[in-house]
Each structure stands twice: as C-alpha cells, then as structure tokens.
Coordinates of C-alpha atoms and ligand atoms in Angstrom, one line a residue:
M1 CA -104.5 -34.6 -58.3
D2 CA -101.0 -33.7 -59.5
A3 CA -100.4 -32.2 -62.9
E4 CA -99.4 -35.5 -64.5
G5 CA -102.6 -37.1 -63.3
R6 CA -104.6 -34.1 -64.6
A7 CA -102.9 -34.3 -68.1
L8 CA -103.7 -38.1 -68.3
R9 CA -107.3 -37.5 -67.2
L10 CA -107.8 -34.6 -69.7
F11 CA -106.5 -36.8 -72.5
G12 CA -109.1 -39.4 -71.6
E13 CA -111.9 -36.8 -71.6
S14 CA -110.8 -35.1 -74.8
F15 CA -109.7 -37.9 -77.2
A16 CA -110.9 -41.4 -78.0
G17 CA -108.5 -44.1 -76.8
A18 CA -105.5 -43.9 -74.5
P19 CA -102.3 -41.9 -74.6
T20 CA -99.1 -43.7 -75.4
H21 CA -96.6 -41.4 -73.7
V22 CA -96.4 -38.8 -71.1
V23 CA -93.8 -36.0 -71.3
R24 CA -92.5 -33.9 -68.3
A25 CA -90.7 -30.5 -68.8
P26 CA -89.8 -28.7 -65.6
G27 CA -89.8 -25.0 -64.8
R28 CA -86.5 -23.3 -63.7
V29 CA -85.4 -20.8 -61.1
N30 CA -82.2 -18.9 -61.7
L31 CA -79.9 -18.7 -58.6
I32 CA -77.7 -16.0 -60.2
G33 CA -76.7 -14.6 -63.6
D34 CA -79.7 -12.7 -65.0
H35 CA -79.7 -10.8 -68.3
T36 CA -76.4 -12.3 -69.0
D37 CA -77.4 -15.2 -71.3
Y38 CA -78.1 -13.0 -74.4
N39 CA -74.7 -11.4 -73.8
D40 CA -73.0 -14.7 -74.2
G41 CA -72.3 -14.8 -70.5
F42 CA -72.8 -17.1 -67.5
A43 CA -75.9 -18.2 -65.5
L44 CA -76.5 -20.6 -62.6
P45 CA -80.1 -21.9 -62.8
M46 CA -81.7 -25.1 -61.6
A47 CA -84.9 -26.9 -62.7
V48 CA -87.6 -26.9 -60.1
D49 CA -89.9 -29.7 -59.1
R50 CA -92.9 -28.2 -60.8
A51 CA -93.5 -29.1 -64.5
T52 CA -95.6 -29.0 -67.6
W53 CA -96.9 -32.4 -68.6
I54 CA -98.2 -33.6 -72.0
A55 CA -100.1 -36.9 -72.2
L56 CA -99.9 -37.7 -76.0
R57 CA -100.5 -40.2 -78.7
P58 CA -99.0 -39.9 -82.2
R59 CA -101.6 -39.5 -85.1
G60 CA -101.4 -40.9 -88.6
D61 CA -101.8 -37.5 -90.2
R62 CA -100.0 -34.1 -90.1
R63 CA -102.2 -32.4 -87.5
V64 CA -101.5 -31.6 -83.8
G65 CA -104.6 -31.6 -81.6
L66 CA -104.0 -29.7 -78.4
V67 CA -106.2 -29.4 -75.3
S68 CA -105.1 -27.6 -72.1
E69 CA -106.7 -27.5 -68.7
S70 CA -106.4 -23.7 -68.7
Y71 CA -106.9 -22.5 -72.3
S72 CA -109.2 -23.1 -75.3
P73 CA -108.3 -26.1 -77.5
A74 CA -106.3 -25.7 -80.7
C75 CA -105.5 -27.7 -83.8
L76 CA -102.3 -27.1 -85.8
D77 CA -101.9 -28.2 -89.4
L78 CA -98.2 -28.9 -90.0
D79 CA -98.5 -28.1 -93.7
R80 CA -100.0 -24.7 -93.0
L81 CA -98.5 -23.3 -89.8
D82 CA -99.5 -19.7 -89.2
H83 CA -100.0 -17.2 -86.3
T84 CA -103.7 -17.6 -86.0
G85 CA -105.2 -19.5 -83.0
P86 CA -104.6 -19.0 -79.3
L87 CA -101.3 -17.5 -78.2
W88 CA -100.4 -20.5 -76.0
A89 CA -100.5 -22.8 -79.0
Q90 CA -98.1 -20.6 -80.9
F91 CA -95.4 -22.0 -78.6
V92 CA -96.1 -25.5 -79.9
G93 CA -96.6 -24.3 -83.5
G94 CA -93.3 -22.3 -83.2
V95 CA -91.5 -25.5 -82.2
A96 CA -92.9 -27.4 -85.2
W97 CA -91.8 -24.5 -87.4
A98 CA -88.3 -24.4 -85.9
L99 CA -87.9 -28.2 -86.1
D100 CA -88.7 -28.0 -89.8
A101 CA -92.4 -28.8 -89.9
G102 CA -91.9 -30.9 -93.1
A103 CA -90.2 -33.6 -91.0
A104 CA -92.5 -33.3 -88.0
A105 CA -95.3 -35.8 -87.4
G106 CA -98.8 -35.2 -85.9
W107 CA -100.0 -36.1 -82.4
D108 CA -102.8 -35.4 -80.0
G109 CA -101.8 -34.0 -76.6
A110 CA -103.4 -33.0 -73.3
I111 CA -101.5 -30.4 -71.3
A112 CA -101.5 -29.6 -67.6
T113 CA -99.0 -27.6 -65.6
D114 CA -98.2 -26.7 -62.0
I115 CA -95.6 -24.0 -63.1
P116 CA -97.1 -20.5 -62.4
V117 CA -97.5 -19.0 -65.9
G118 CA -95.7 -15.7 -66.7
A119 CA -94.0 -15.7 -63.3
G120 CA -90.4 -15.8 -64.4
L121 CA -90.1 -19.6 -63.9
A122 CA -89.8 -20.4 -67.6
S123 CA -93.3 -21.7 -68.2
S124 CA -92.9 -20.9 -71.9
A125 CA -89.6 -22.8 -72.2
A126 CA -91.2 -25.8 -70.4
L127 CA -94.1 -25.8 -73.0
E128 CA -91.6 -25.5 -75.9
L129 CA -89.4 -28.4 -74.6
A130 CA -92.4 -30.5 -73.8
A131 CA -93.7 -30.0 -77.3
A132 CA -90.2 -30.7 -78.8
R133 CA -90.1 -34.0 -76.9
A134 CA -93.7 -34.8 -78.1
F135 CA -92.7 -34.2 -81.7
S136 CA -89.6 -36.4 -81.3
V137 CA -91.9 -39.2 -80.0
A138 CA -94.4 -38.8 -82.9
S139 CA -91.7 -38.7 -85.6
G140 CA -89.4 -41.2 -84.0
A141 CA -86.5 -38.7 -84.2
D142 CA -83.5 -39.0 -81.8
W143 CA -83.7 -36.8 -78.8
D144 CA -80.7 -34.4 -78.4
P145 CA -81.4 -32.1 -75.4
V146 CA -79.0 -29.3 -76.5
E147 CA -80.4 -29.2 -80.0
A148 CA -83.9 -29.2 -78.6
A149 CA -83.0 -26.2 -76.4
R150 CA -81.8 -24.4 -79.6
V151 CA -85.1 -25.3 -81.3
G152 CA -87.2 -24.0 -78.4
R153 CA -85.3 -20.8 -78.3
R154 CA -85.6 -20.3 -82.0
A155 CA -89.4 -20.8 -81.7
E156 CA -89.6 -18.2 -79.0
V157 CA -87.4 -15.6 -80.7
E158 CA -88.5 -16.0 -84.4
W159 CA -92.0 -17.3 -84.1
V160 CA -93.4 -15.8 -80.8
G161 CA -91.2 -12.6 -80.9
M162 CA -89.5 -12.6 -77.5
A163 CA -85.8 -12.1 -78.1
C164 CA -84.8 -14.3 -75.2
G165 CA -81.4 -15.9 -74.5
I166 CA -80.8 -19.7 -74.2
M167 CA -80.8 -20.1 -70.4
D168 CA -84.4 -21.2 -69.9
Q169 CA -84.5 -23.7 -72.7
L170 CA -81.0 -25.2 -71.9
T171 CA -82.0 -25.6 -68.2
V172 CA -85.4 -27.2 -69.0
A173 CA -83.7 -29.6 -71.5
C174 CA -80.5 -30.5 -69.7
A175 CA -80.9 -30.0 -65.9
E176 CA -79.6 -32.7 -63.6
E177 CA -81.4 -33.8 -60.5
G178 CA -79.9 -32.5 -57.3
H179 CA -77.8 -29.9 -59.1
A180 CA -77.9 -26.4 -60.5
L181 CA -76.2 -25.9 -63.9
F182 CA -73.3 -23.5 -64.4
L183 CA -74.0 -22.4 -67.9
D184 CA -71.7 -20.8 -70.4
C185 CA -74.2 -19.3 -72.8
R186 CA -71.5 -18.8 -75.5
S187 CA -70.3 -22.3 -75.8
L188 CA -73.5 -23.9 -74.4
A189 CA -71.3 -26.0 -72.1
F190 CA -72.6 -26.6 -68.7
Q191 CA -71.4 -28.2 -65.4
P192 CA -73.5 -29.4 -62.5
R193 CA -73.1 -27.7 -59.2
P194 CA -74.7 -29.1 -56.0
I195 CA -76.8 -26.9 -53.6
P196 CA -74.6 -26.5 -50.5
A197 CA -75.5 -29.0 -47.8
G198 CA -77.8 -27.5 -45.2
A199 CA -79.2 -24.9 -47.5
T200 CA -82.6 -24.9 -49.3
V201 CA -83.7 -23.0 -52.3
V202 CA -87.1 -21.3 -51.8
V203 CA -89.1 -19.8 -54.7
L204 CA -91.1 -16.7 -53.8
D205 CA -93.8 -15.7 -56.2
T206 CA -95.0 -12.1 -55.7
G207 CA -98.3 -12.9 -57.4
T208 CA -97.7 -9.9 -59.8
R209 CA -97.3 -10.3 -63.6
R210 CA -96.2 -7.6 -66.0
R211 CA -97.7 -7.5 -69.5
L212 CA -95.1 -5.4 -71.2
V213 CA -92.1 -7.6 -70.3
A214 CA -91.3 -8.4 -73.9
S215 CA -90.8 -4.8 -75.0
A216 CA -88.9 -3.8 -71.9
Y217 CA -86.8 -7.0 -72.2
N218 CA -86.0 -6.3 -75.9
Q219 CA -85.0 -2.7 -75.0
R220 CA -82.6 -3.9 -72.4
R221 CA -81.1 -6.4 -74.9
A222 CA -80.7 -3.6 -77.5
A223 CA -78.9 -1.4 -74.9
C224 CA -76.5 -4.2 -74.2
E225 CA -75.7 -4.6 -77.9
E226 CA -75.2 -0.9 -78.2
A227 CA -72.8 -0.8 -75.2
A228 CA -70.8 -3.7 -76.6
A229 CA -70.6 -2.0 -80.1
R230 CA -69.4 1.3 -78.6
L231 CA -66.7 -0.6 -76.7
G232 CA -65.7 -2.5 -79.9
A233 CA -66.6 -5.8 -78.4
A234 CA -68.6 -8.6 -80.0
T235 CA -70.7 -8.9 -76.8
L236 CA -70.5 -7.7 -73.2
R237 CA -69.0 -11.2 -72.3
D238 CA -65.8 -9.8 -73.8
V239 CA -65.8 -6.6 -71.7
G240 CA -64.0 -6.3 -68.4
E241 CA -64.7 -3.8 -65.5
D242 CA -61.8 -1.7 -66.6
D243 CA -63.2 -1.2 -70.1
L244 CA -66.4 0.3 -68.6
G245 CA -64.7 3.6 -68.0
R246 CA -64.8 4.2 -71.7
L247 CA -68.6 4.6 -71.7
P248 CA -69.9 8.0 -70.7
P249 CA -71.8 8.1 -67.3
G250 CA -75.5 7.3 -67.8
E251 CA -77.9 4.6 -68.6
L252 CA -75.8 2.7 -71.1
L253 CA -72.9 2.5 -68.6
R254 CA -75.3 1.2 -65.9
R255 CA -76.8 -1.4 -68.2
A256 CA -73.3 -2.7 -69.2
R257 CA -72.0 -2.5 -65.7
H258 CA -74.8 -4.9 -64.5
V259 CA -73.9 -7.5 -67.2
V260 CA -70.1 -7.3 -66.6
T261 CA -70.3 -7.5 -62.8
E262 CA -73.1 -10.2 -63.0
N263 CA -70.9 -12.4 -65.1
A264 CA -68.1 -12.1 -62.4
R265 CA -70.6 -12.8 -59.6
T266 CA -71.9 -15.8 -61.4
V267 CA -68.4 -17.3 -61.9
A268 CA -67.7 -16.6 -58.2
A269 CA -71.1 -18.2 -57.2
A270 CA -70.2 -21.4 -59.1
E271 CA -66.9 -21.5 -57.2
A272 CA -68.7 -20.9 -53.9
M273 CA -71.0 -23.9 -54.7
E274 CA -68.0 -26.1 -55.4
R275 CA -66.7 -25.2 -51.9
A276 CA -70.3 -25.6 -50.4
D277 CA -69.9 -22.1 -49.2
A278 CA -73.6 -21.1 -48.7
P279 CA -73.0 -17.8 -47.0
H280 CA -70.8 -16.5 -49.8
L281 CA -73.3 -17.7 -52.4
G282 CA -76.1 -15.9 -50.5
A283 CA -74.0 -12.7 -50.4
L284 CA -73.5 -12.8 -54.1
M285 CA -77.2 -13.2 -54.7
V286 CA -77.8 -10.1 -52.6
A287 CA -75.3 -8.1 -54.7
S288 CA -76.9 -9.4 -57.9
H289 CA -80.3 -8.2 -56.8
R290 CA -78.9 -4.7 -56.1
S291 CA -77.3 -4.6 -59.5
L292 CA -80.5 -5.7 -61.3
R293 CA -82.5 -3.1 -59.3
D294 CA -80.1 -0.1 -59.6
D295 CA -78.1 -0.6 -62.8
F296 CA -80.4 -2.8 -65.0
E297 CA -83.7 -1.4 -63.5
V298 CA -85.7 -4.5 -63.9
S299 CA -87.1 -4.9 -60.4
S300 CA -90.5 -3.8 -59.3
P301 CA -92.2 -2.6 -56.1
A302 CA -93.6 -6.1 -55.4
L303 CA -90.2 -7.7 -56.0
E304 CA -88.6 -5.1 -53.7
A305 CA -91.2 -5.9 -51.0
M306 CA -90.6 -9.7 -51.4
V307 CA -86.7 -9.5 -51.3
S308 CA -86.8 -7.2 -48.3
A309 CA -89.2 -9.5 -46.5
A310 CA -86.9 -12.5 -47.3
L311 CA -83.7 -10.8 -46.2
A312 CA -85.3 -9.9 -42.8
A313 CA -86.7 -13.5 -42.3
P314 CA -85.1 -16.2 -40.1
G315 CA -82.4 -18.3 -41.7
C316 CA -82.1 -16.2 -44.9
L317 CA -78.6 -16.6 -46.5
G318 CA -79.5 -14.4 -49.6
A319 CA -82.4 -13.4 -51.8
R320 CA -82.9 -11.8 -55.2
M321 CA -85.4 -11.3 -58.0
T322 CA -85.0 -14.1 -60.6
G323 CA -85.6 -14.2 -64.4
A324 CA -86.5 -11.3 -66.6
G325 CA -88.0 -9.2 -63.7
F326 CA -90.7 -6.5 -63.7
G327 CA -92.8 -8.8 -61.4
G328 CA -93.0 -12.6 -61.1
C329 CA -90.7 -14.4 -58.7
A330 CA -87.8 -13.9 -56.3
V331 CA -85.5 -16.7 -55.1
A332 CA -83.9 -17.2 -51.6
L333 CA -81.2 -19.4 -50.2
V334 CA -82.2 -20.4 -46.7
E335 CA -80.8 -22.5 -43.9
S336 CA -82.8 -25.8 -44.3
A337 CA -83.6 -26.0 -40.6
S338 CA -85.4 -22.6 -40.8
A339 CA -87.1 -23.1 -44.1
E340 CA -90.6 -23.4 -42.7
R341 CA -90.3 -20.5 -40.4
F342 CA -88.7 -18.5 -43.2
I343 CA -91.7 -19.0 -45.5
G344 CA -94.2 -18.1 -42.8
S345 CA -92.4 -14.9 -41.9
V346 CA -91.9 -13.8 -45.6
L347 CA -95.5 -14.4 -46.5
G348 CA -96.7 -12.4 -43.4
A349 CA -94.4 -9.5 -44.1
Y350 CA -95.2 -9.4 -47.8
A351 CA -98.9 -9.4 -47.1
L352 CA -98.5 -6.3 -44.9
A353 CA -96.4 -4.5 -47.6
C354 CA -98.3 -5.6 -50.8
G355 CA -101.8 -6.5 -49.7
E356 CA -103.4 -6.6 -53.1
A357 CA -101.2 -9.4 -54.6
T358 CA -101.6 -13.0 -53.7
P359 CA -98.1 -14.4 -53.0
A360 CA -96.9 -18.0 -52.9
A361 CA -93.7 -19.7 -51.7
F362 CA -92.4 -23.2 -52.1
P363 CA -89.0 -24.8 -51.4
S364 CA -87.7 -26.8 -54.3
L365 CA -85.0 -29.5 -54.8
P366 CA -83.2 -29.3 -58.1
A367 CA -85.1 -31.5 -60.6
A368 CA -84.0 -33.3 -63.8
G369 CA -84.7 -31.9 -67.2
V370 CA -87.3 -33.0 -69.8
D371 CA -88.2 -36.7 -69.8
C372 CA -90.7 -39.0 -71.5
R373 CA -92.4 -42.2 -70.2
E374 CA -93.9 -44.7 -72.4
L375 CA -97.3 -45.9 -71.0
Ligands
LIG31 C1 -86.0 -14.5 -69.4 C2 -85.3 -15.0 -70.7 C3 -84.0 -15.6 -70.5 C4 -83.1 -14.7 -69.7 C5 -83.8 -14.1 -68.4 C6 -83.1 -13.1 -67.7 O1 -86.2 -15.6 -68.6 O2 -86.2 -16.0 -71.3 O3 -83.3 -16.0 -71.7 O4 -82.6 -13.6 -70.4 O5 -85.1 -13.6 -68.8 O6 -81.9 -13.6 -67.2

C-alpha cells in the first residue's frame, strides 16, 4: 500500500469517524547549491515523488491529536505548547508556535511517509509543511506557500534548534511538477528549470545517517558568518572570488571558497538547464561535490563510495552528495536510456565498498509542492 493509503488506513484505525482531507508534502533533492541558502545564495533543488501524507479532520477544540505509522502517538495543546513529548511531534508543535498558536485550530491527523527519514531529502521540512497545510485547513486560513515556507523554517530554527536555511521549506512548499527550482535565497524568488530531455535524476541513499549533523551544520554556518564579517560583507553572497585573497590561508578561507564558488556553479547550472545542456550540468555537479568534500568538509566515507560508484557507472553525466552531508544521500544525473543499468551497477559497486550499510536508489521525476485534497 502506498503512503497515502497507509495514512488513510491509520486514521481509520486511530480515530472515530472519517478524515475530511489528505495533505501531501514531498521530499526534495538538491541538484546543486548546497550550504549556500543560509548565506543568502542560490540553490537548484527539485521535489521528489516521495512524500509525507497526513489524513486529517479538524476538531472542535484546541488540541492536535497525532498518530504516525513509525513513532509513538502525541497530543498537542495549542494553549500550552512546550518541548515535552516525542521529538517528531516537535516539528508539528513548532509550526503551531511559528504560526501563532493563538490563531491556530485543532485537528486529528494520521501521518505516513515514504521519504527516508534523516537522509538529506528534507523529511523534516515535509513534515513541517504538511502540518502547516493541515493547520490552514483546520483554521480556514488562506494558503500562501512562501509564507508557509517561512513558518516551517522558523519552527525548525527557533523551536527545534537546527539553524537551517530556507531551501528545503521553499522547495517543499513551492515546487512545480516537471521542474527544478532555481532559488534565490535572499529574495526568495524562484524560477522553474526543466530537467534536460534525455536525462534522469537518480537519488542514491547510502543507508548511513549521522547523529551530530545539527552541531556540525551549525559550526559550518558560524564559519561562513565569520568569513563574511572579516571581509566586511553582510553575507558570503556579496563576496566574489577576488575578495577571497583577503582571508588568510586555512579553514575559514576554504569554507568561504566553497560558498562563493558554489553560488557561481549554481547560476551556471541554471543556465545549462535552460540550454538543456545535460553534460555541462553534470560536470558542474562533479565540481560541486569536490568543493563540498575538500573545502567545506561535509562528505563522508559512505558518500565518497557512493559518488565514486556513480561516476564509474554506465550513463552517468554527474554525481554529488546532496543536502547537509555527513551521510544520507547523493544525487546523480544519468542518461535516461541507461538509468536501470546505472542503478544496478552503482548498488553492486557500493555493496563491495561499504558492505555494512543498506543502500537504496530510485529515479525521480520532479514533483509538485504541497497540496491538499478534500475527501
Ligand atoms: C539542510 C538544510 C538546508 C541547507 C542544506 C545544505 O538540508 O536544511 O537549509 O542548508 O542542508 O544545502
């Protein structure tokens, strides 16, 4: 049964009566432009065809009853939000808090997902945006995707404590079917970009997860802020390659160089997509991976094994780690005609290199952002 069917079934098993709505919030994979969003820079993600679903029904009171197929149930009191209760439910509580809990209304919801959790595919942003959509149904508020993305990010930064940028939430909220989004994370403007004809995006999950991602991520973010301050810039978005020479050789220079060159590669990648130039897009992805590995130091042995396996497999146009790093997923751009052989070859080579992890690979068409169906 697919995740939508499981959410509907779980609702029936957990609550009396039938759900009135079902919400879908996709995961995302970033084609290029990582660790740029919190530097006001550029990114080029797309929503994947895997999603978190909530089957829900508004309640007459100020409580949110939550059941999930993977975690213990939780009940939130909108008049007394706090950090007790299971961590997963904090993402929903954080959204209520960021929305202004006073105006939010209660609902019962059953949650199921087929997004691998903690794998760099924005499973937390999907839960935040699905919850935001559910709150808008329950309270009858208008749905504004960009505003919802801001709310989701605020929940994650200020309630959950992960100082993320806006890329994940903006993609989950605003993605367009068939297209990646070229995001300007300063203005929050975005433009759709088609995947070049004849090329397929393949998500490669290493099967590894890192527990300390939040602290390493927050350290990288602090280094970027320090580099910008030393260069007298508001953010690294305002720094050019020529300015980097004013930083002394060492770690701070390498961190800043990743962000500055990644912004340039992401702009070039958006142009390559406009020209349907898949080989150039692939080459930029490979350069991005090297920069994330050598300058930003957010790769891992499993990601290295996966990206090497991908680059050696038939039909590969480019491959890189994706998202925050330290484990999780890589992404490859592959000639569509070779996609099946590519996946077989990568999984075989990865198993030889990294026997202890259980990898997975799936091709994905770009999906649409959050939506809601009345039942
Ligand atoms: C995580 C964060 C995003 C972004 C990426 C790295 O996914 O949530 O905001 O910073 O890492 O590009």
